[in-house]
mmCIF file of C-alpha atoms and ligand atoms in Angstrom:
data_model
loop_
_atom_site.group_PDB
_atom_site.id
_atom_site.type_symbol
_atom_site.label_atom_id
_atom_site.label_comp_id
_atom_site.label_asym_id
_atom_site.label_seq_id
_atom_site.Cartn_x
_atom_site.Cartn_y
_atom_site.Cartn_z
ATOM 1 C CA MET Q 21 250.712 -53.321 59.970
ATOM 2 C CA SER Q 22 252.771 -53.005 56.809
ATOM 3 C CA ASN Q 23 256.387 -54.070 56.639
ATOM 4 C CA PRO Q 24 259.075 -51.728 57.996
ATOM 5 C CA PRO Q 25 260.948 -49.553 55.469
ATOM 6 C CA ALA Q 26 263.641 -51.511 53.641
ATOM 7 C CA THR Q 27 266.382 -49.299 55.099
ATOM 8 C CA LEU Q 28 265.452 -50.129 58.674
ATOM 9 C CA ASN Q 29 267.360 -52.970 60.245
ATOM 10 C CA ASN Q 30 264.776 -55.572 61.333
ATOM 11 C CA ARG Q 31 266.396 -55.998 64.725
ATOM 12 C CA PHE Q 32 265.723 -52.300 65.451
ATOM 13 C CA ALA Q 33 262.342 -52.248 63.699
ATOM 14 C CA ASN Q 34 260.932 -54.813 66.103
ATOM 15 C CA ILE Q 35 262.049 -53.145 69.346
ATOM 16 C CA LYS Q 36 258.894 -52.233 71.261
ATOM 17 C CA ALA Q 37 257.886 -49.686 73.878
ATOM 18 C CA THR Q 38 254.920 -49.471 76.218
ATOM 19 C CA VAL Q 39 253.220 -46.246 75.193
ATOM 20 C CA SER Q 40 250.513 -44.456 77.171
ATOM 21 C CA GLU Q 41 249.733 -41.842 74.518
ATOM 22 C CA VAL Q 42 250.806 -40.444 71.182
ATOM 23 C CA LEU Q 43 250.009 -36.749 70.767
ATOM 24 C CA ARG Q 44 250.060 -35.803 67.093
ATOM 25 C CA PHE Q 45 250.712 -32.087 67.609
ATOM 26 C CA SER Q 46 252.138 -30.098 70.501
ATOM 27 C CA CYS Q 47 253.762 -26.683 70.659
ATOM 28 C CA VAL Q 48 254.867 -26.908 74.333
ATOM 29 C CA ASP Q 49 257.151 -29.973 74.235
ATOM 30 C CA GLY Q 50 260.197 -28.562 72.514
ATOM 31 C CA PRO Q 51 260.815 -26.286 69.519
ATOM 32 C CA GLY Q 52 258.132 -25.909 66.874
ATOM 33 C CA ASN Q 53 255.247 -28.242 66.296
ATOM 34 C CA ARG Q 54 256.004 -31.717 67.594
ATOM 35 C CA LEU Q 55 254.648 -35.236 67.706
ATOM 36 C CA VAL Q 56 254.967 -36.358 71.328
ATOM 37 C CA ILE Q 57 255.306 -39.969 72.479
ATOM 38 C CA PHE Q 58 254.420 -40.626 76.130
ATOM 39 C CA LEU Q 59 256.160 -43.758 77.424
ATOM 40 C CA GLN Q 60 254.692 -45.647 80.388
ATOM 41 C CA GLY Q 61 256.680 -46.043 83.619
ATOM 42 C CA CYS Q 62 258.661 -43.724 85.894
ATOM 43 C CA ASN Q 63 261.402 -44.188 88.483
ATOM 44 C CA PHE Q 64 260.301 -41.116 90.490
ATOM 45 C CA ASN Q 65 257.198 -40.983 92.650
ATOM 46 C CA CYS Q 66 256.509 -37.252 92.748
ATOM 47 C CA LYS Q 67 253.882 -36.027 95.198
ATOM 48 C CA ASN Q 68 252.815 -33.472 92.563
ATOM 49 C CA CYS Q 69 252.513 -35.924 89.634
ATOM 50 C CA HIS Q 70 249.650 -34.943 87.298
ATOM 51 C CA ASN Q 71 249.520 -38.405 85.734
ATOM 52 C CA PRO Q 72 250.180 -40.867 88.585
ATOM 53 C CA HIS Q 73 248.752 -43.732 86.502
ATOM 54 C CA THR Q 74 251.824 -43.444 84.244
ATOM 55 C CA ILE Q 75 254.242 -44.351 87.060
ATOM 56 C CA ASP Q 76 253.959 -48.155 87.238
ATOM 57 C CA MET Q 77 253.775 -50.860 84.637
ATOM 58 C CA CYS Q 78 250.504 -52.829 84.645
ATOM 59 C CA ASP Q 79 250.936 -56.299 86.145
ATOM 60 C CA ASN Q 80 247.829 -57.688 84.396
ATOM 61 C CA CYS Q 81 246.041 -58.463 87.676
ATOM 62 C CA GLY Q 82 242.677 -57.832 86.015
ATOM 63 C CA ASP Q 83 241.202 -55.944 89.001
ATOM 64 C CA CYS Q 84 240.006 -53.070 86.812
ATOM 65 C CA ILE Q 85 237.988 -55.244 84.409
ATOM 66 C CA ALA Q 86 234.799 -55.570 86.472
ATOM 67 C CA HIS Q 87 234.685 -51.790 87.065
ATOM 68 C CA CYS Q 88 234.666 -50.799 83.403
ATOM 69 C CA PRO Q 89 231.145 -49.624 82.510
ATOM 70 C CA THR Q 90 231.528 -50.346 78.796
ATOM 71 C CA GLN Q 91 233.262 -53.769 78.906
ATOM 72 C CA ALA Q 92 236.294 -52.277 77.193
ATOM 73 C CA LEU Q 93 238.673 -54.388 79.289
ATOM 74 C CA SER Q 94 239.335 -58.125 79.263
ATOM 75 C CA LEU Q 95 242.085 -60.631 79.891
ATOM 76 C CA ALA Q 96 243.589 -62.613 77.036
ATOM 77 C CA ASP Q 97 246.073 -65.441 77.055
ATOM 78 C CA ARG Q 98 249.413 -64.698 75.423
ATOM 79 C CA SER Q 99 251.981 -67.487 75.416
ATOM 80 C CA GLY Q 100 250.498 -68.961 78.594
ATOM 81 C CA ASN Q 101 250.306 -65.610 80.444
ATOM 82 C CA SER Q 102 247.241 -63.463 81.067
ATOM 83 C CA HIS Q 103 247.394 -59.967 79.577
ATOM 84 C CA ILE Q 104 244.985 -57.089 79.947
ATOM 85 C CA VAL Q 105 243.391 -56.058 76.663
ATOM 86 C CA TRP Q 106 241.957 -52.566 76.201
ATOM 87 C CA ASP Q 107 239.436 -51.977 73.417
ATOM 88 C CA ALA Q 108 239.871 -48.305 72.528
ATOM 89 C CA ASP Q 109 236.697 -48.330 70.418
ATOM 90 C CA LEU Q 110 234.560 -49.318 73.414
ATOM 91 C CA CYS Q 111 236.346 -47.043 75.899
ATOM 92 C CA GLU Q 112 234.527 -43.867 76.936
ATOM 93 C CA GLN Q 113 237.550 -42.417 78.774
ATOM 94 C CA CYS Q 114 235.750 -42.304 82.126
ATOM 95 C CA ASP Q 115 239.064 -43.224 83.861
ATOM 96 C CA THR Q 116 237.355 -45.512 86.387
ATOM 97 C CA CYS Q 117 240.057 -48.107 85.656
ATOM 98 C CA LEU Q 118 242.748 -45.629 86.741
ATOM 99 C CA ALA Q 119 240.898 -44.872 89.976
ATOM 100 C CA VAL Q 120 240.534 -48.543 90.983
ATOM 101 C CA CYS Q 121 243.988 -49.758 89.934
ATOM 102 C CA PRO Q 122 245.886 -50.870 93.058
ATOM 103 C CA LYS Q 123 249.140 -49.862 91.356
ATOM 104 C CA GLN Q 124 249.837 -46.468 89.796
ATOM 105 C CA SER Q 125 249.095 -47.853 86.377
ATOM 106 C CA THR Q 126 246.651 -48.031 83.515
ATOM 107 C CA PRO Q 127 245.286 -50.717 81.218
ATOM 108 C CA LYS Q 128 245.136 -48.112 78.434
ATOM 109 C CA THR Q 129 248.620 -48.554 77.049
ATOM 110 C CA ARG Q 130 249.767 -49.989 73.733
ATOM 111 C CA GLN Q 131 252.900 -51.728 72.626
ATOM 112 C CA TYR Q 132 254.377 -49.999 69.592
ATOM 113 C CA SER Q 133 257.322 -51.316 67.623
ATOM 114 C CA VAL Q 134 259.745 -48.826 66.081
ATOM 115 C CA ALA Q 135 258.326 -49.760 62.661
ATOM 116 C CA GLU Q 136 254.766 -49.026 63.810
ATOM 117 C CA MET Q 137 255.776 -45.706 65.320
ATOM 118 C CA LEU Q 138 257.570 -44.722 62.111
ATOM 119 C CA LEU Q 139 254.342 -45.254 60.189
ATOM 120 C CA ILE Q 140 252.566 -42.780 62.482
ATOM 121 C CA ILE Q 141 255.456 -40.324 62.221
ATOM 122 C CA ARG Q 142 255.508 -40.513 58.415
ATOM 123 C CA LYS Q 143 251.775 -39.797 58.242
ATOM 124 C CA ASN Q 144 252.302 -36.636 60.285
ATOM 125 C CA SER Q 145 255.775 -35.626 59.116
ATOM 126 C CA PRO Q 146 254.682 -32.892 56.650
ATOM 127 C CA PHE Q 147 253.019 -31.024 59.524
ATOM 128 C CA ILE Q 148 255.617 -31.302 62.304
ATOM 129 C CA THR Q 149 259.142 -30.076 63.013
ATOM 130 C CA GLY Q 150 260.173 -32.890 65.320
ATOM 131 C CA ILE Q 151 259.566 -35.754 67.727
ATOM 132 C CA THR Q 152 259.684 -35.558 71.530
ATOM 133 C CA VAL Q 153 259.704 -38.640 73.747
ATOM 134 C CA THR Q 154 258.470 -38.077 77.258
ATOM 135 C CA GLY Q 155 256.731 -40.016 80.021
ATOM 136 C CA GLY Q 156 256.601 -41.166 82.740
ATOM 137 C CA GLU Q 157 260.359 -41.250 82.451
ATOM 138 C CA ALA Q 158 261.138 -41.847 78.795
ATOM 139 C CA THR Q 159 264.730 -43.000 79.263
ATOM 140 C CA LEU Q 160 263.575 -46.124 81.135
ATOM 141 C CA GLN Q 161 262.832 -47.453 77.628
ATOM 142 C CA LEU Q 162 266.167 -46.346 76.219
ATOM 143 C CA HIS Q 163 266.554 -49.100 73.601
ATOM 144 C CA PHE Q 164 263.328 -48.029 71.937
ATOM 145 C CA ILE Q 165 264.289 -44.333 71.888
ATOM 146 C CA ILE Q 166 267.708 -45.044 70.423
ATOM 147 C CA ALA Q 167 266.281 -47.367 67.770
ATOM 148 C CA LEU Q 168 263.525 -44.899 66.840
ATOM 149 C CA PHE Q 169 265.743 -41.810 66.688
ATOM 150 C CA SER Q 170 268.469 -43.710 64.860
ATOM 151 C CA ALA Q 171 265.889 -44.739 62.235
ATOM 152 C CA ILE Q 172 264.647 -41.147 61.902
ATOM 153 C CA LYS Q 173 268.175 -39.765 61.543
ATOM 154 C CA SER Q 174 269.012 -42.272 58.786
ATOM 155 C CA ALA Q 175 265.759 -41.843 56.806
ATOM 156 C CA GLN Q 176 265.989 -39.410 53.877
ATOM 157 C CA ASP Q 177 262.348 -38.372 54.122
ATOM 158 C CA LEU Q 178 262.552 -37.580 57.871
ATOM 159 C CA GLN Q 179 265.672 -35.411 57.854
ATOM 160 C CA HIS Q 180 263.685 -32.279 58.735
ATOM 161 C CA LEU Q 181 262.617 -33.728 62.100
ATOM 162 C CA THR Q 182 264.532 -32.910 65.280
ATOM 163 C CA CYS Q 183 264.621 -35.547 67.998
ATOM 164 C CA MET Q 184 264.216 -34.429 71.608
ATOM 165 C CA VAL Q 185 263.850 -36.152 74.950
ATOM 166 C CA ASP Q 186 261.970 -34.806 77.971
ATOM 167 C CA SER Q 187 263.444 -36.419 81.096
ATOM 168 C CA ASN Q 188 263.693 -36.253 84.881
ATOM 169 C CA GLY Q 189 267.471 -36.399 84.410
ATOM 170 C CA SER Q 190 268.016 -39.684 86.235
ATOM 171 C CA LEU Q 191 269.645 -41.489 83.294
ATOM 172 C CA SER Q 192 273.169 -42.735 83.943
ATOM 173 C CA GLU Q 193 276.224 -41.179 82.304
ATOM 174 C CA THR Q 194 276.614 -44.328 80.201
ATOM 175 C CA GLY Q 195 272.979 -44.109 79.155
ATOM 176 C CA TRP Q 196 273.358 -40.498 77.986
ATOM 177 C CA LYS Q 197 276.505 -41.452 76.062
ATOM 178 C CA LYS Q 198 274.465 -44.006 74.128
ATOM 179 C CA LEU Q 199 271.582 -41.590 73.528
ATOM 180 C CA LEU Q 200 273.436 -38.344 72.785
ATOM 181 C CA PRO Q 201 274.412 -39.136 69.164
ATOM 182 C CA PHE Q 202 270.728 -39.488 68.287
ATOM 183 C CA ILE Q 203 269.160 -36.473 70.001
ATOM 184 C CA ASP Q 204 269.173 -32.803 69.100
ATOM 185 C CA GLY Q 205 268.396 -31.729 72.628
ATOM 186 C CA ALA Q 206 266.924 -32.548 76.019
ATOM 187 C CA MET Q 207 264.471 -30.893 78.386
ATOM 188 C CA ILE Q 208 265.350 -31.720 82.000
ATOM 189 C CA ASP Q 209 263.262 -31.185 85.140
ATOM 190 C CA LEU Q 210 265.013 -29.787 88.194
ATOM 191 C CA LYS Q 211 262.418 -30.471 90.883
ATOM 192 C CA ALA Q 212 264.131 -28.775 93.833
ATOM 193 C CA TRP Q 213 267.436 -27.204 94.798
ATOM 194 C CA GLN Q 214 268.136 -28.835 98.173
ATOM 195 C CA GLN Q 215 268.674 -32.570 98.370
ATOM 196 C CA ALA Q 216 266.175 -32.991 101.231
ATOM 197 C CA THR Q 217 263.445 -31.097 99.350
ATOM 198 C CA HIS Q 218 264.052 -33.110 96.196
ATOM 199 C CA LEU Q 219 263.910 -36.367 98.133
ATOM 200 C CA TRP Q 220 260.687 -35.307 99.850
ATOM 201 C CA ILE Q 221 258.976 -34.337 96.581
ATOM 202 C CA THR Q 222 260.190 -37.120 94.273
ATOM 203 C CA GLY Q 223 261.259 -39.986 96.531
ATOM 204 C CA ARG Q 224 264.744 -39.867 94.951
ATOM 205 C CA ASN Q 225 267.889 -37.857 95.589
ATOM 206 C CA GLN Q 226 269.050 -35.460 92.899
ATOM 207 C CA HIS Q 227 272.775 -35.957 92.378
ATOM 208 C CA ARG Q 228 272.111 -37.706 89.025
ATOM 209 C CA ILE Q 229 270.106 -34.744 87.773
ATOM 210 C CA PHE Q 230 272.997 -32.335 88.268
ATOM 211 C CA ARG Q 231 275.369 -34.795 86.556
ATOM 212 C CA SER Q 232 272.962 -35.112 83.630
ATOM 213 C CA LEU Q 233 272.624 -31.333 83.316
ATOM 214 C CA GLU Q 234 276.399 -31.005 83.291
ATOM 215 C CA GLN Q 235 276.868 -33.771 80.731
ATOM 216 C CA LEU Q 236 274.205 -32.361 78.405
ATOM 217 C CA ALA Q 237 275.537 -28.815 78.777
ATOM 218 C CA GLN Q 238 279.048 -29.968 77.856
ATOM 219 C CA CYS Q 239 277.825 -31.302 74.520
ATOM 220 C CA ASP Q 240 275.427 -28.445 73.777
ATOM 221 C CA LYS Q 241 272.375 -30.664 74.047
ATOM 222 C CA LEU Q 242 270.734 -28.991 77.036
ATOM 223 C CA TYR Q 243 267.772 -27.331 75.339
ATOM 224 C CA GLU Q 244 265.767 -26.492 78.455
ATOM 225 C CA VAL Q 245 265.801 -26.737 82.257
ATOM 226 C CA ARG Q 246 262.326 -26.860 83.764
ATOM 227 C CA LEU Q 247 261.589 -25.574 87.259
ATOM 228 C CA LEU Q 248 258.170 -26.405 88.657
ATOM 229 C CA HIS Q 249 257.329 -23.758 91.242
ATOM 230 C CA ILE Q 250 255.105 -25.035 94.073
ATOM 231 C CA PRO Q 251 254.729 -22.131 96.542
ATOM 232 C CA GLY Q 252 255.757 -23.171 100.038
ATOM 233 C CA LYS Q 253 256.876 -26.643 98.863
ATOM 234 C CA THR Q 254 259.688 -26.327 96.337
ATOM 235 C CA ASP Q 255 262.652 -24.261 97.466
ATOM 236 C CA PHE Q 256 263.538 -22.175 94.415
ATOM 237 C CA ASP Q 257 262.500 -18.919 96.099
ATOM 238 C CA THR Q 258 264.263 -19.633 99.415
ATOM 239 C CA GLU Q 259 267.424 -20.855 97.613
ATOM 240 C CA ILE Q 260 267.314 -18.093 95.022
ATOM 241 C CA ASP Q 261 270.967 -16.995 95.274
ATOM 242 C CA ALA Q 262 272.411 -20.479 94.819
ATOM 243 C CA LEU Q 263 269.880 -21.320 92.124
ATOM 244 C CA ALA Q 264 270.568 -18.151 90.131
ATOM 245 C CA HIS Q 265 274.314 -18.693 90.397
ATOM 246 C CA TYR Q 266 273.907 -22.214 89.030
ATOM 247 C CA LEU Q 267 271.559 -21.263 86.170
ATOM 248 C CA LYS Q 268 273.861 -18.446 85.010
ATOM 249 C CA GLN Q 269 276.728 -20.837 84.310
ATOM 250 C CA LEU Q 270 274.628 -23.024 81.978
ATOM 251 C CA PRO Q 271 275.194 -22.574 78.217
ATOM 252 C CA ASN Q 272 273.821 -19.336 76.756
ATOM 253 C CA ALA Q 273 271.342 -21.154 74.551
ATOM 254 C CA THR Q 274 269.692 -23.098 77.383
ATOM 255 C CA ARG Q 275 266.142 -21.993 78.124
ATOM 256 C CA ILE Q 276 265.031 -21.738 81.739
ATOM 257 C CA LYS Q 277 261.358 -22.605 81.815
ATOM 258 C CA LEU Q 278 259.296 -21.753 84.888
ATOM 259 C CA ASN Q 279 256.223 -23.939 85.315
ATOM 260 C CA ALA Q 280 253.392 -23.125 87.717
ATOM 261 C CA PHE Q 281 252.002 -25.933 89.883
ATOM 262 C CA GLN Q 282 248.313 -26.599 89.315
ATOM 263 C CA ASN Q 283 246.511 -29.426 91.052
ATOM 264 C CA HIS Q 284 244.537 -31.066 88.240
ATOM 265 C CA GLY Q 285 245.226 -34.801 88.109
ATOM 266 C CA VAL Q 286 247.231 -34.888 91.350
ATOM 267 C CA THR Q 287 246.344 -37.229 94.206
ATOM 268 C CA GLY Q 288 247.021 -37.403 97.956
ATOM 269 C CA GLU Q 289 248.402 -34.490 99.948
ATOM 270 C CA ALA Q 290 249.225 -32.436 96.840
ATOM 271 C CA LEU Q 291 245.493 -31.893 96.293
ATOM 272 C CA ALA Q 292 245.545 -29.518 99.271
ATOM 273 C CA TRP Q 293 248.627 -27.596 98.127
ATOM 274 C CA LYS Q 294 248.311 -23.957 97.110
ATOM 275 C CA ILE Q 295 248.388 -23.621 93.359
ATOM 276 C CA CYS Q 296 250.974 -21.324 91.792
ATOM 277 C CA SER Q 297 249.535 -18.038 90.558
ATOM 278 C CA GLU Q 298 250.797 -15.735 87.831
ATOM 279 C CA GLN Q 299 252.001 -13.389 90.590
ATOM 280 C CA ASP Q 300 253.988 -16.234 92.237
ATOM 281 C CA ILE Q 301 255.748 -16.984 88.951
ATOM 282 C CA GLU Q 302 256.370 -13.327 88.180
ATOM 283 C CA GLN Q 303 257.911 -12.885 91.621
ATOM 284 C CA LEU Q 304 260.243 -15.860 91.079
ATOM 285 C CA ALA Q 305 261.119 -14.619 87.578
ATOM 286 C CA LYS Q 306 261.847 -11.144 88.949
ATOM 287 C CA GLN Q 307 264.180 -12.530 91.626
ATOM 288 C CA LEU Q 308 266.072 -14.593 89.027
ATOM 289 C CA THR Q 309 266.275 -11.676 86.592
ATOM 290 C CA LEU Q 310 267.611 -9.383 89.339
ATOM 291 C CA ARG Q 311 270.410 -11.901 89.838
ATOM 292 C CA GLY Q 312 271.269 -11.957 86.136
ATOM 293 C CA VAL Q 313 269.427 -15.056 84.920
ATOM 294 C CA GLU Q 314 268.316 -14.646 81.302
ATOM 295 C CA ARG Q 315 266.323 -16.685 78.810
ATOM 296 C CA LEU Q 316 263.431 -17.229 81.222
ATOM 297 C CA ILE Q 317 260.296 -18.748 79.716
ATOM 298 C CA LEU Q 318 257.091 -18.127 81.691
ATOM 299 C CA PRO Q 319 253.861 -20.136 81.423
ATOM 300 C CA ALA Q 320 251.500 -19.083 78.654
ATOM 301 C CA VAL Q 321 248.459 -20.062 80.720
ATOM 302 C CA TYR Q 322 247.692 -20.787 84.387
ATOM 303 C CA ILE Q 323 245.097 -23.572 84.496
HETATM 304 S S1 LIG Z 4 238.497 -45.331 80.900
HETATM 305 FE FE1 LIG Z 4 237.763 -46.759 79.305
HETATM 306 S S2 LIG Z 4 238.667 -48.729 79.855
HETATM 307 FE FE2 LIG Z 4 238.818 -47.418 81.687
HETATM 308 S S3 LIG Z 4 236.971 -47.893 82.882
HETATM 309 FE FE3 LIG Z 4 236.472 -46.109 81.606
HETATM 310 S S4 LIG Z 4 235.550 -46.968 79.719
HETATM 311 FE FE4 LIG Z 4 236.609 -48.671 80.794
HETATM 312 S S1 LIG Z 5 245.673 -51.454 85.095
HETATM 313 FE FE1 LIG Z 5 245.956 -51.858 87.275
HETATM 314 S S2 LIG Z 5 244.076 -52.950 87.922
HETATM 315 FE FE2 LIG Z 5 244.142 -53.039 85.672
HETATM 316 S S3 LIG Z 5 245.166 -54.967 85.211
HETATM 317 FE FE3 LIG Z 5 246.766 -53.400 85.253
HETATM 318 S S4 LIG Z 5 247.608 -53.396 87.358
HETATM 319 FE FE4 LIG Z 5 245.611 -54.500 87.385
#
């Protein structure tokens, strides 16, 4: 790797994150065409998770090594500790390692420093309008996000890029206060209306999510609220009056995005859940519209 840009404080340049994927271009993760950074690790354990291998951090047990058909995995010694090493060139993306992992993890992550990530961003910067960090739950690696976005905001050649975070909304008030100066907006998932439903789906209660929505709305940084509709499981349709009342008092600019549950990638009981059809979403959208909710964004595709 080459040296970090001279303007970047070395202390920040060397902050690292565990990254499960870097997507060079996306048009569904915030405004415009965006480079998306998927950070490993989540503090929710959603029954409907499409990427359950992004939930836990790998503990380097090595159990997946023998199952890899292409010998892309090995253990290496780093400072006296064993670490899993993934050879991306040998990997055929069969995902056997994900299936056999006793945790909800993956050996296919990489550590990126802020300086390394900036190199990737600069290569792609002429073609994108911004950066989105997501996960897992991105804000679990808050130091990295702040260092990266702070570097982008202070770099002359990256001024055209907006910085967004896609989050489950669990970050503390203090955490948001640290992050807010460096983001242009946030996309927040509201997984259910009732506390009991939220707890059942995610394993966590939802009082922090409502506090985060309020805090972001107060500083005009609430870009989008995302509602994942799972027919018969989430409670947006049965709690429609309370939900609509809440959504209407959010800032005018906030988008309300309705997502349709599909079962690709999910495990456990969610595999048997009814997927959400176009008609299901249209019915929910109609009920919200009737109650005065505007700025609804419906799925472009149902797959
Ligand atoms: S996804 Fe790659 S690393 Fe994992 S088992 Fe398959 S070939 Fe090996
Ligand atoms: S990915 Fe899972 S099985 Fe492989 S080393 Fe990490 S924790 Fe162990």
